[in-house]
Amino acid sequence: MVSRSYSNLLDLASGDAPIPSFGRERKRFPRVATFAGILSDLDDEKSVGSDAPSSVSLERMIIVGNQLPLRAHRSPDSSGGWCFSWDEDSLLLQLKDGLREDVEVIYVGSLKEEIEPSEQDDVAQTLLETFKCVPAFIPPDIFTKFYHGFCKQHLWPLFHYMLPLSPDLGGRFDRSLWQAYVSVNKIFADKVMEVINPDDDYVWVHDYHLMVLPSFLRKRFNRVKLGFFLHSPFPSSEIYRTLPVRDELLRALLNSDLIGFHTFDYARHFLSCCSRMLGLSYQSKRGYIGLEYFGRTVSIKILPVGIHIGQLQSVLNLPETESKVAELHDQFRGQTVMLGVDDMDIFKGISLKLLAMEQLLTQHPNKRGEVVLVQIANPARGRGRDVQEVQSETKAAVRRINETFGSPGYTPVVLIDRPLQFYERIAYYAIAECCLVTAVRDGMNLIPYEYIICRQGNEKLDETLGITPSAPRKSMLVLSEFIGCSPSLSGAIRVNPWNIDAVAEAMNSALIVPEPEKQMRHEKHHRYVSTHDVAYWAHSFLQDLERSCRDHVKKRCWGIGFGLGFRVIALDPNFKKLSVEHIVSAYKRTKNRAILLDYDGTMMLPGSISRTPNMETVGVLNSLCTDPKNVVFLVSGRDRETLTEWFSSCEKLGIAAEHGYFVRTDHDAEWETCVSVPDFDWKSIAEPVMKLYTETTDGSAIEAKESALAWNYKYADPDFGSCQAKELLDHLESVLANEPVTVKSGQHIVEVKPQGVRKGLVAERLLETMKLKGKLPDFVLCIGDDRSDEDMFEVISSARSGPSLSPVAEVFACTVGRKPSKAKYYLDDTSEILRMLQGLASSLEQDARSAPPSSQQVIIDRE
């Protein structure tokens, strides 16, 4: 399907399907494209950001996953058509229980079965009308590169902490696989766009297969209500940073409104990556974690997924389950069953579990003949040599253990590597005394949850197992500390799966725990699992998604950036770019002008190695200062000696140094202090504390000024520097509690300065001085780039309603870059600011040159 909204990403094979219309009014599903569309180079289609108010009441949810929650098979009759049914095991289907009954749900995803191109249109029509499912048909060659290539060779191993150190371990990064990944995400985006009503619908995207999908949707609809949940682990920054497309994936995820993780560890790693690679910091406010990203708040949700208890209980009630439980009860009569249920892949730790079982039987001979480990090995989802190695290693270990410790009528390890019916697995849960999960890394793992519910049993199973219905239930869990469900199950015995001895001892402990303790642990787990089911998880996530999207209509949105670097700027509706024509017009018709300029980041680029002002900057300042109608002040945090040296040629320039502590009206004037400070004895207290933190924080330094001390950690490790800054802030506030100073933290800085020192004081003083001289300002321009300049913006904005300004004064508070600010205007960068100032300085000269000769003569005579 051709989409003209996403330029500069890839060049894929061209498709000639028509661009669909959008909106809820279209009921029938359009004829769909059967292959990836071109990502057009055209830029004439703008991002959509509706200004219409959006309802916070959830009405329709579009759930997007790699696969639709459907089962498909060919019809057995002569027609040979496709038959579809719901996949009751699919999480995407189960989470509907967390929605209100009146919420319409539409699914977007691919099918497990390959559909012939000639059948795709009819299948798509059937699925939409019957199941409200929109299929994304992926060409087989692209799907192989997408799923078995990028997803399973790059993302999945890396997210499970396996680095591609050699071609055998995940393989080297392949750009063509990445392009296939992006193209499939683009196909999914096109499918979402066919059915979305962007003003009303919510979109919930699932898992690592679709991590760049948020960028496509946000680019087309700036105000789309979008949530993303990652069902796998998120690795630490040291692992994640090895991915060549690390920034693209992070920025794509940040185009969501809400990002969900199973555990705090996964969320913490994601936030650390955003901090280290994108320079973003997060804040926790009233229990919610949020990242400020270009004026948007991206919320972080931490909540492990649950299971569908109703489905489990319905299977428990089946006659097939009862008969299977009876069969297994007879098979393992007189023996204690320990159960493992894992996929056959390298991260599930099956071989480590078998080694622990071998150790248990070696160290505790009395367990031989009594304890049986039943290992259910589900078919691997991926493919490759590593899967084959796991299979061969597992079978070899089982054979060795059984040959060593087995005897007639006793098989220590029972390996089941064939696909099982769900009721069969349920039956094994019901008869197992202990469940073992020794995965070395797993996003969540719901096997322990299922085991807990099944051990609760029912009347029929109680009768089959010979359990009194009123008897307390019992269960034991031995869990790896590296799986997502481990923190939630506090009654489990947690183990490091790599420590074989510790796992063997944990298995023995689980067997000998007193019955009352087993019952208490089971009761605790059952209470948690039964109250935190999949419906609770979905409902909680969607509540937070609604909360995260409430402010969409209150801000103006527009997109910037190309390709996967695209992001949306969301700002106050009154915040706009400063028009040079507008400010020049105001400048020309006014007579008493006050101009306040920050230096670093405003007149000088923040990343410049040389901080000395160039000739252009000095020339612009001199031109402004020579106009008798202007009072120009440079307001900086730098010390007065440096500023005096740099701007010695600007004789009429007023300078405020050290955030306004020192003030000088022109080159010939004496320096004055804005705030009376009796002494600086507090420095002898603060400086030793700062030195202590400097010595222990590599990359940090102390900036000593006459009026202030600042601890700068710009070049320190971001996480450690931030942690140390918080400690230093608390430390300084404690030791300086009785001193007349303020301790503040800023961007990579902790500063101590006298109370009352702020840039806004300079603005107040300037306006008051001009008023006393009978020059009531009718033009005020203030430009700055950081938090310290916000104080000046606030002062001049509030002065409009007071006596310090002319009733018809033109006020321009301007920040650098599009970001949240108290300023009403912005300019993009330093070069734009200098051009604007040059325009002001040259405007009167142009008027003079264009005036009639007689007027020029008058001017000359007056001069």
XYZ file of N, CA and C in Angstrom, residues 380-547:
504
model
N 10.829 -25.000 20.157
C 11.412 -23.656 20.137
C 10.676 -22.774 19.142
N 10.578 -21.475 19.471
C 9.919 -20.531 18.562
C 10.852 -20.101 17.445
N 12.147 -20.123 17.727
C 13.125 -19.764 16.712
C 13.688 -21.010 16.046
N 14.730 -20.801 15.283
C 15.372 -21.923 14.620
C 16.837 -21.579 14.453
N 17.643 -22.603 14.275
C 19.057 -22.358 14.116
C 19.878 -23.400 14.856
N 21.196 -23.230 14.765
C 22.099 -24.219 15.343
C 22.019 -24.241 16.864
N 21.757 -23.063 17.478
C 21.702 -23.027 18.935
C 20.549 -23.882 19.464
N 19.425 -23.916 18.741
C 18.298 -24.754 19.156
C 18.680 -26.228 19.072
N 19.348 -26.590 18.009
C 19.780 -27.979 17.859
C 20.757 -28.379 18.958
N 21.642 -27.453 19.340
C 22.603 -27.748 20.400
C 21.901 -27.955 21.737
N 20.879 -27.122 22.009
C 20.124 -27.276 23.256
C 19.413 -28.620 23.277
N 18.833 -28.995 22.163
C 18.126 -30.279 22.094
C 19.070 -31.449 22.344
N 20.216 -31.427 21.686
C 21.157 -32.544 21.849
C 21.744 -32.574 23.251
N 22.039 -31.401 23.815
C 22.580 -31.339 25.171
C 21.555 -31.835 26.190
N 20.308 -31.455 25.998
C 19.241 -31.875 26.914
C 19.058 -33.384 26.883
N 18.976 -33.938 25.706
C 18.764 -35.378 25.586
C 19.951 -36.166 26.140
N 21.165 -35.657 25.916
C 22.354 -36.339 26.443
C 22.357 -36.328 27.969
N 21.964 -35.186 28.578
C 21.941 -35.097 30.040
C 20.872 -36.007 30.625
N 19.698 -36.065 29.997
C 18.621 -36.942 30.472
C 19.064 -38.399 30.402
N 19.698 -38.762 29.293
C 20.157 -40.142 29.128
C 21.195 -40.486 30.194
N 22.122 -39.562 30.450
C 23.177 -39.816 31.445
C 22.600 -39.995 32.848
N 21.675 -39.098 33.220
C 21.082 -39.162 34.563
C 20.282 -40.450 34.741
N 19.514 -40.801 33.749
C 18.682 -42.001 33.859
C 19.525 -43.274 33.892
N 20.620 -43.274 33.143
C 21.500 -44.443 33.165
C 22.221 -44.565 34.504
N 22.556 -43.409 35.107
C 23.319 -43.428 36.359
C 22.437 -43.747 37.559
N 21.266 -43.138 37.612
C 20.452 -43.222 38.825
C 19.149 -44.011 38.636
N 18.858 -44.409 37.417
C 17.610 -45.121 37.182
C 17.662 -46.564 37.663
N 16.499 -47.117 37.822
C 16.373 -48.509 38.255
C 15.040 -49.021 37.731
N 14.811 -50.329 37.777
C 13.522 -50.845 37.307
C 12.356 -50.190 38.042
N 11.461 -49.594 37.306
C 10.303 -48.921 37.882
C 10.572 -47.486 38.298
N 11.829 -47.013 38.077
C 12.161 -45.625 38.475
C 12.976 -44.947 37.381
N 12.403 -43.885 36.834
C 13.100 -43.056 35.841
C 13.244 -41.664 36.433
N 14.466 -41.259 36.812
C 14.650 -39.969 37.507
C 14.169 -38.757 36.718
N 14.406 -38.760 35.412
C 14.022 -37.615 34.584
C 13.129 -38.106 33.446
N 11.953 -37.521 33.354
C 11.034 -37.822 32.258
C 11.009 -36.614 31.331
N 11.553 -36.778 30.148
C 11.593 -35.681 29.171
C 10.436 -35.839 28.196
N 9.612 -34.808 28.102
C 8.490 -34.787 27.156
C 8.765 -33.680 26.143
N 9.236 -34.058 24.962
C 9.613 -33.064 23.960
C 8.662 -33.062 22.768
N 7.461 -33.604 22.965
C 6.431 -33.533 21.934
C 5.406 -32.471 22.334
N 4.697 -31.900 21.372
C 3.670 -30.907 21.721
C 2.575 -31.544 22.578
N 2.185 -30.880 23.634
C 1.146 -31.355 24.534
C -0.126 -30.534 24.362
N -1.259 -31.183 24.558
C -2.505 -30.441 24.656
C -2.493 -29.651 25.958
N -3.237 -28.554 25.970
C -3.236 -27.700 27.158
C -3.711 -28.465 28.399
N -4.727 -29.302 28.225
C -5.247 -30.034 29.385
C -4.203 -31.006 29.940
N -3.335 -31.529 29.061
C -2.277 -32.430 29.530
C -1.278 -31.676 30.410
N -0.923 -30.484 29.973
C 0.006 -29.679 30.782
C -0.626 -29.327 32.125
N -1.912 -29.004 32.094
C -2.638 -28.684 33.319
C -2.594 -29.875 34.288
N -2.715 -31.054 33.762
C -2.694 -32.259 34.602
C -1.338 -32.424 35.284
N -0.272 -32.142 34.579
C 1.058 -32.220 35.205
C 1.193 -31.178 36.321
N 0.653 -29.970 36.085
C 0.665 -28.960 37.153
C -0.039 -29.500 38.408
N -1.155 -30.156 38.195
C -1.988 -30.578 39.321
C -1.302 -31.611 40.195
N -0.442 -32.464 39.632
C 0.166 -33.546 40.423
C 1.584 -33.204 40.900
N 2.141 -32.055 40.466
C 3.521 -31.705 40.828
C 3.588 -31.047 42.198
N 4.510 -31.500 43.018
C 4.709 -30.917 44.353
C 5.502 -29.620 44.281
N 6.311 -29.484 43.236
C 7.184 -28.299 43.105
C 7.358 -27.976 41.634
N 7.396 -26.688 41.337
C 7.636 -26.219 39.963
C 8.989 -25.531 39.912
N 9.791 -25.891 38.925
C 11.145 -25.355 38.782
C 11.249 -24.499 37.530
N 11.751 -23.279 37.679
C 12.037 -22.413 36.530
C 13.451 -21.893 36.714
N 14.366 -22.330 35.846
C 15.781 -21.959 35.985
C 16.274 -21.194 34.765
N 15.390 -20.411 34.164
C 15.787 -19.633 32.980
C 16.890 -18.643 33.335
N 17.845 -18.484 32.444
C 18.934 -17.532 32.694
C 18.515 -16.111 32.342
N 17.455 -15.982 31.568
C 16.888 -14.655 31.280
C 15.525 -14.872 30.635
N 14.510 -14.257 31.194
C 13.162 -14.390 30.625
C 12.358 -13.159 30.978
N 11.619 -12.648 29.986
C 10.885 -11.409 30.197
C 9.884 -11.489 31.328
N 9.056 -12.540 31.359
C 8.060 -12.671 32.410
C 7.987 -14.109 32.898
N 7.539 -15.028 32.057
C 7.351 -16.441 32.352
C 6.152 -16.649 33.269
N 5.040 -17.073 32.676
C 3.784 -17.237 33.404
C 3.557 -18.668 33.888
N 4.522 -19.544 33.673
C 4.385 -20.928 34.117
C 4.113 -21.014 35.622
N 4.847 -20.280 36.485
C 4.548 -20.361 37.923
C 3.131 -19.905 38.270
N 2.609 -18.896 37.548
C 1.242 -18.433 37.803
C 0.240 -19.542 37.490
N 0.428 -20.188 36.333
C -0.473 -21.264 35.952
C -0.397 -22.403 36.970
N 0.806 -22.712 37.411
C 0.994 -23.791 38.380
C 0.244 -23.496 39.680
N 0.319 -22.264 40.151
C -0.343 -21.891 41.408
C -1.856 -22.092 41.302
N -2.453 -21.632 40.209
C -3.900 -21.753 40.034
C -4.307 -23.222 39.928
N -3.510 -23.999 39.200
C -3.854 -25.414 39.034
C -3.716 -26.191 40.338
N -2.779 -25.790 41.184
C -2.621 -26.471 42.475
C -3.787 -26.169 43.422
N -4.545 -25.124 43.097
C -5.728 -24.836 43.902
C -6.802 -25.901 43.663
N -6.792 -26.474 42.458
C -7.644 -27.606 42.155
C -9.119 -27.294 42.106
N -9.935 -28.379 42.092
C -11.404 -28.294 42.168
C -11.916 -29.591 42.791
N -13.211 -29.707 42.955
C -13.773 -30.859 43.671
C -13.454 -32.187 42.973
N -13.582 -32.225 41.659
C -13.346 -33.468 40.932
C -11.882 -33.895 41.026
N -10.978 -32.939 40.867
C -9.557 -33.275 40.953
C -9.184 -33.668 42.379
N -9.795 -33.005 43.358
C -9.535 -33.379 44.750
C -9.900 -34.845 44.978
N -11.017 -35.222 44.430
C -11.457 -36.608 44.591
C -10.501 -37.569 43.901
N -10.054 -37.182 42.710
C -9.126 -38.023 41.960
C -7.802 -38.192 42.707
N -7.323 -37.097 43.325
C -6.032 -37.110 44.013
C -6.155 -37.536 45.468
N -7.377 -37.772 45.923
C -7.575 -38.186 47.305
C -7.349 -37.077 48.308
N -7.711 -35.852 47.937
C -7.525 -34.692 48.812
C -8.875 -34.298 49.396
N -8.885 -34.030 50.696
C -10.107 -33.551 51.332
C -10.438 -32.159 50.799
N -11.667 -31.904 50.323
C -12.001 -30.594 49.728
C -11.702 -29.412 50.638
N -11.850 -29.598 51.950
C -11.630 -28.473 52.864
C -10.170 -28.322 53.278
N -9.322 -29.235 52.835
C -7.905 -29.191 53.233
C -7.200 -28.007 52.579
N -6.274 -27.362 53.304
C -5.506 -26.265 52.701
C -4.652 -26.771 51.537
N -4.508 -25.933 50.523
C -3.696 -26.307 49.355
C -2.233 -25.988 49.633
N -1.368 -26.597 48.853
C 0.051 -26.357 49.041
C 0.761 -26.400 47.688
N 1.876 -25.691 47.614
C 2.700 -25.696 46.408
C 4.057 -25.104 46.768
N 5.037 -25.409 45.949
C 6.376 -24.852 46.151
C 6.932 -24.404 44.802
N 7.664 -23.300 44.840
C 8.283 -22.757 43.627
C 9.773 -22.560 43.851
N 10.571 -22.997 42.899
C 11.998 -22.675 42.852
C 12.197 -21.876 41.574
N 12.499 -20.587 41.723
C 12.520 -19.674 40.576
C 13.881 -19.021 40.394
N 14.249 -18.893 39.151
C 15.444 -18.110 38.807
C 15.208 -16.639 39.139
N 16.208 -15.984 39.655
C 16.073 -14.560 39.971
C 16.168 -13.692 38.727
N 16.359 -14.321 37.566
C 16.505 -13.570 36.321
C 15.243 -13.596 35.461
N 14.108 -13.927 36.032
C 12.866 -13.920 35.264
C 11.925 -12.857 35.824
N 11.051 -12.368 34.959
C 10.221 -11.222 35.317
C 9.234 -11.469 36.428
N 8.739 -12.713 36.584
C 7.737 -12.981 37.611
C 8.340 -13.174 38.989
N 9.651 -13.304 39.077
C 10.294 -13.598 40.358
C 10.003 -12.562 41.445
N 10.089 -11.248 41.153
C 9.810 -10.274 42.218
C 8.387 -10.339 42.752
N 7.438 -10.804 41.942
C 6.030 -10.828 42.349
C 5.714 -11.990 43.273
N 6.514 -13.051 43.198
C 6.239 -14.268 43.961
C 7.227 -14.367 45.119
N 6.958 -13.609 46.144
C 7.923 -13.464 47.240
C 8.062 -14.718 48.086
N 7.118 -15.661 47.955
C 7.216 -16.894 48.725
C 8.022 -17.972 48.040
N 8.522 -17.697 46.847
C 9.304 -18.684 46.101
C 10.731 -18.738 46.631
N 11.390 -19.855 46.384
C 12.817 -19.971 46.682
C 13.556 -19.473 45.456
N 14.220 -18.352 45.581
C 14.896 -17.754 44.430
C 16.331 -18.262 44.345
N 16.756 -18.523 43.132
C 18.095 -19.098 42.930
C 18.797 -18.408 41.765
N 20.114 -18.485 41.804
C 20.939 -18.131 40.660
C 21.117 -19.411 39.853
N 20.508 -19.517 38.668
C 20.531 -20.795 37.937
C 21.929 -21.245 37.549
N 22.876 -20.320 37.518
C 24.245 -20.687 37.173
C 24.948 -21.412 38.327
N 24.441 -21.245 39.526
C 25.028 -21.897 40.699
C 24.342 -23.249 40.884
N 24.915 -24.276 40.309
C 24.286 -25.595 40.290
C 24.087 -26.135 41.712
N 25.089 -25.946 42.561
C 24.978 -26.433 43.944
C 23.809 -25.772 44.662
N 23.672 -24.440 44.474
C 22.598 -23.710 45.149
C 21.231 -24.150 44.641
N 21.116 -24.421 43.336
C 19.843 -24.870 42.787
C 19.493 -26.256 43.336
N 20.495 -27.141 43.413
C 20.249 -28.481 43.959
C 19.777 -28.401 45.407
N 20.403 -27.533 46.197
C 19.991 -27.379 47.592
C 18.596 -26.762 47.696
N 18.279 -25.835 46.784
C 16.936 -25.245 46.775
C 15.890 -26.304 46.450
N 16.206 -27.196 45.526
C 15.285 -28.287 45.195
C 15.062 -29.185 46.412
N 16.141 -29.475 47.134
C 16.012 -30.303 48.335
C 15.207 -29.577 49.414
N 15.451 -28.268 49.559
C 14.709 -27.484 50.556
C 13.219 -27.475 50.244
N 12.906 -27.350 48.954
C 11.489 -27.327 48.563
C 10.789 -28.636 48.918
N 11.553 -29.740 48.905
C 10.954 -31.042 49.204
C 10.740 -31.264 50.691
N 11.589 -30.637 51.520
C 11.525 -30.918 52.958
C 10.874 -29.793 53.757
N 10.385 -28.753 53.078
C 9.691 -27.675 53.779
C 8.478 -28.252 54.509
N 8.236 -27.873 55.765
C 7.065 -28.375 56.498
C 5.766 -28.058 55.771
N 4.802 -28.923 55.913
C 3.522 -28.766 55.228
C 2.843 -27.429 55.516
N 2.789 -26.963 56.774
C 2.142 -25.662 57.034
C 2.793 -24.511 56.274
N 4.128 -24.586 56.128
C 4.809 -23.512 55.387
C 4.499 -23.583 53.904
N 4.395 -24.796 53.365
C 4.005 -24.933 51.963
C 2.619 -24.328 51.741
N 1.737 -24.566 52.713
C 0.385 -24.036 52.607
C 0.366 -22.513 52.681
N 1.180 -21.935 53.566
C 1.245 -20.476 53.692
C 1.799 -19.843 52.418
N 2.842 -20.456 51.867
C 3.427 -19.917 50.637
C 2.410 -19.993 49.490
N 1.721 -21.106 49.403
C 0.717 -21.252 48.340
C -0.397 -20.214 48.500
N -0.869 -20.042 49.722
C -1.961 -19.091 49.950
C -1.540 -17.679 49.551
N -0.316 -17.320 49.894
C 0.194 -15.982 49.548
C 0.268 -15.808 48.035
N 0.807 -16.814 47.362
C 0.934 -16.727 45.905
C -0.431 -16.721 45.233
N -1.329 -17.571 45.706
C -2.651 -17.657 45.090
C -3.412 -16.344 45.229
N -3.263 -15.693 46.352
C -3.935 -14.413 46.570
C -3.422 -13.370 45.575
N -2.111 -13.352 45.344
C -1.548 -12.381 44.397
C -1.957 -12.712 42.960
N -1.775 -13.959 42.558
C -2.031 -14.339 41.163
C -3.507 -14.151 40.812
N -4.400 -14.487 41.747
C -5.835 -14.399 41.454
C -6.333 -12.956 41.396
N -5.627 -12.025 42.046
C -6.046 -10.618 42.004
C -5.303 -9.810 40.945
N -4.191 -10.337 40.448
C -3.404 -9.635 39.422
C -3.428 -10.455 38.134
N -4.612 -10.663 37.632
C -4.747 -11.450 36.411
C -4.587 -10.576 35.183
N -4.789 -11.141 34.009
C -4.576 -10.402 32.770
C -5.562 -9.239 32.646
N -6.777 -9.401 33.177
C -7.761 -8.319 33.114
C -7.310 -7.134 33.963
N -6.773 -7.418 35.143
C -6.253 -6.353 36.008
C -5.107 -5.619 35.315
N -4.225 -6.377 34.699
C -3.080 -5.787 33.995
C -3.536 -4.879 32.856
N -4.452 -5.374 32.029
C -4.929 -4.590 30.881
C -5.677 -3.348 31.348
N -6.529 -3.507 32.343
C -7.301 -2.369 32.848
C -6.383 -1.295 33.418
N -5.368 -1.713 34.174
C -4.433 -0.758 34.767
C -3.633 -0.023 33.694
N -3.197 -0.765 32.675
C -2.427 -0.132 31.594
C -3.274 0.887 30.848
N -4.482 0.531 30.533
C -5.338 1.435 29.761
C -5.760 2.650 30.577
N -5.926 2.486 31.883
C -6.182 3.642 32.745
C -5.040 4.646 32.645
N -3.820 4.137 32.735
C -2.657 5.020 32.641
C -2.511 5.613 31.245
N -2.897 4.861 30.226
C -2.830 5.395 28.865
C -3.798 6.554 28.697
N -5.007 6.428 29.226
C -5.964 7.536 29.168
C -5.415 8.752 29.900
N -4.843 8.527 31.070
C -4.284 9.641 31.844
C -3.140 10.319 31.074
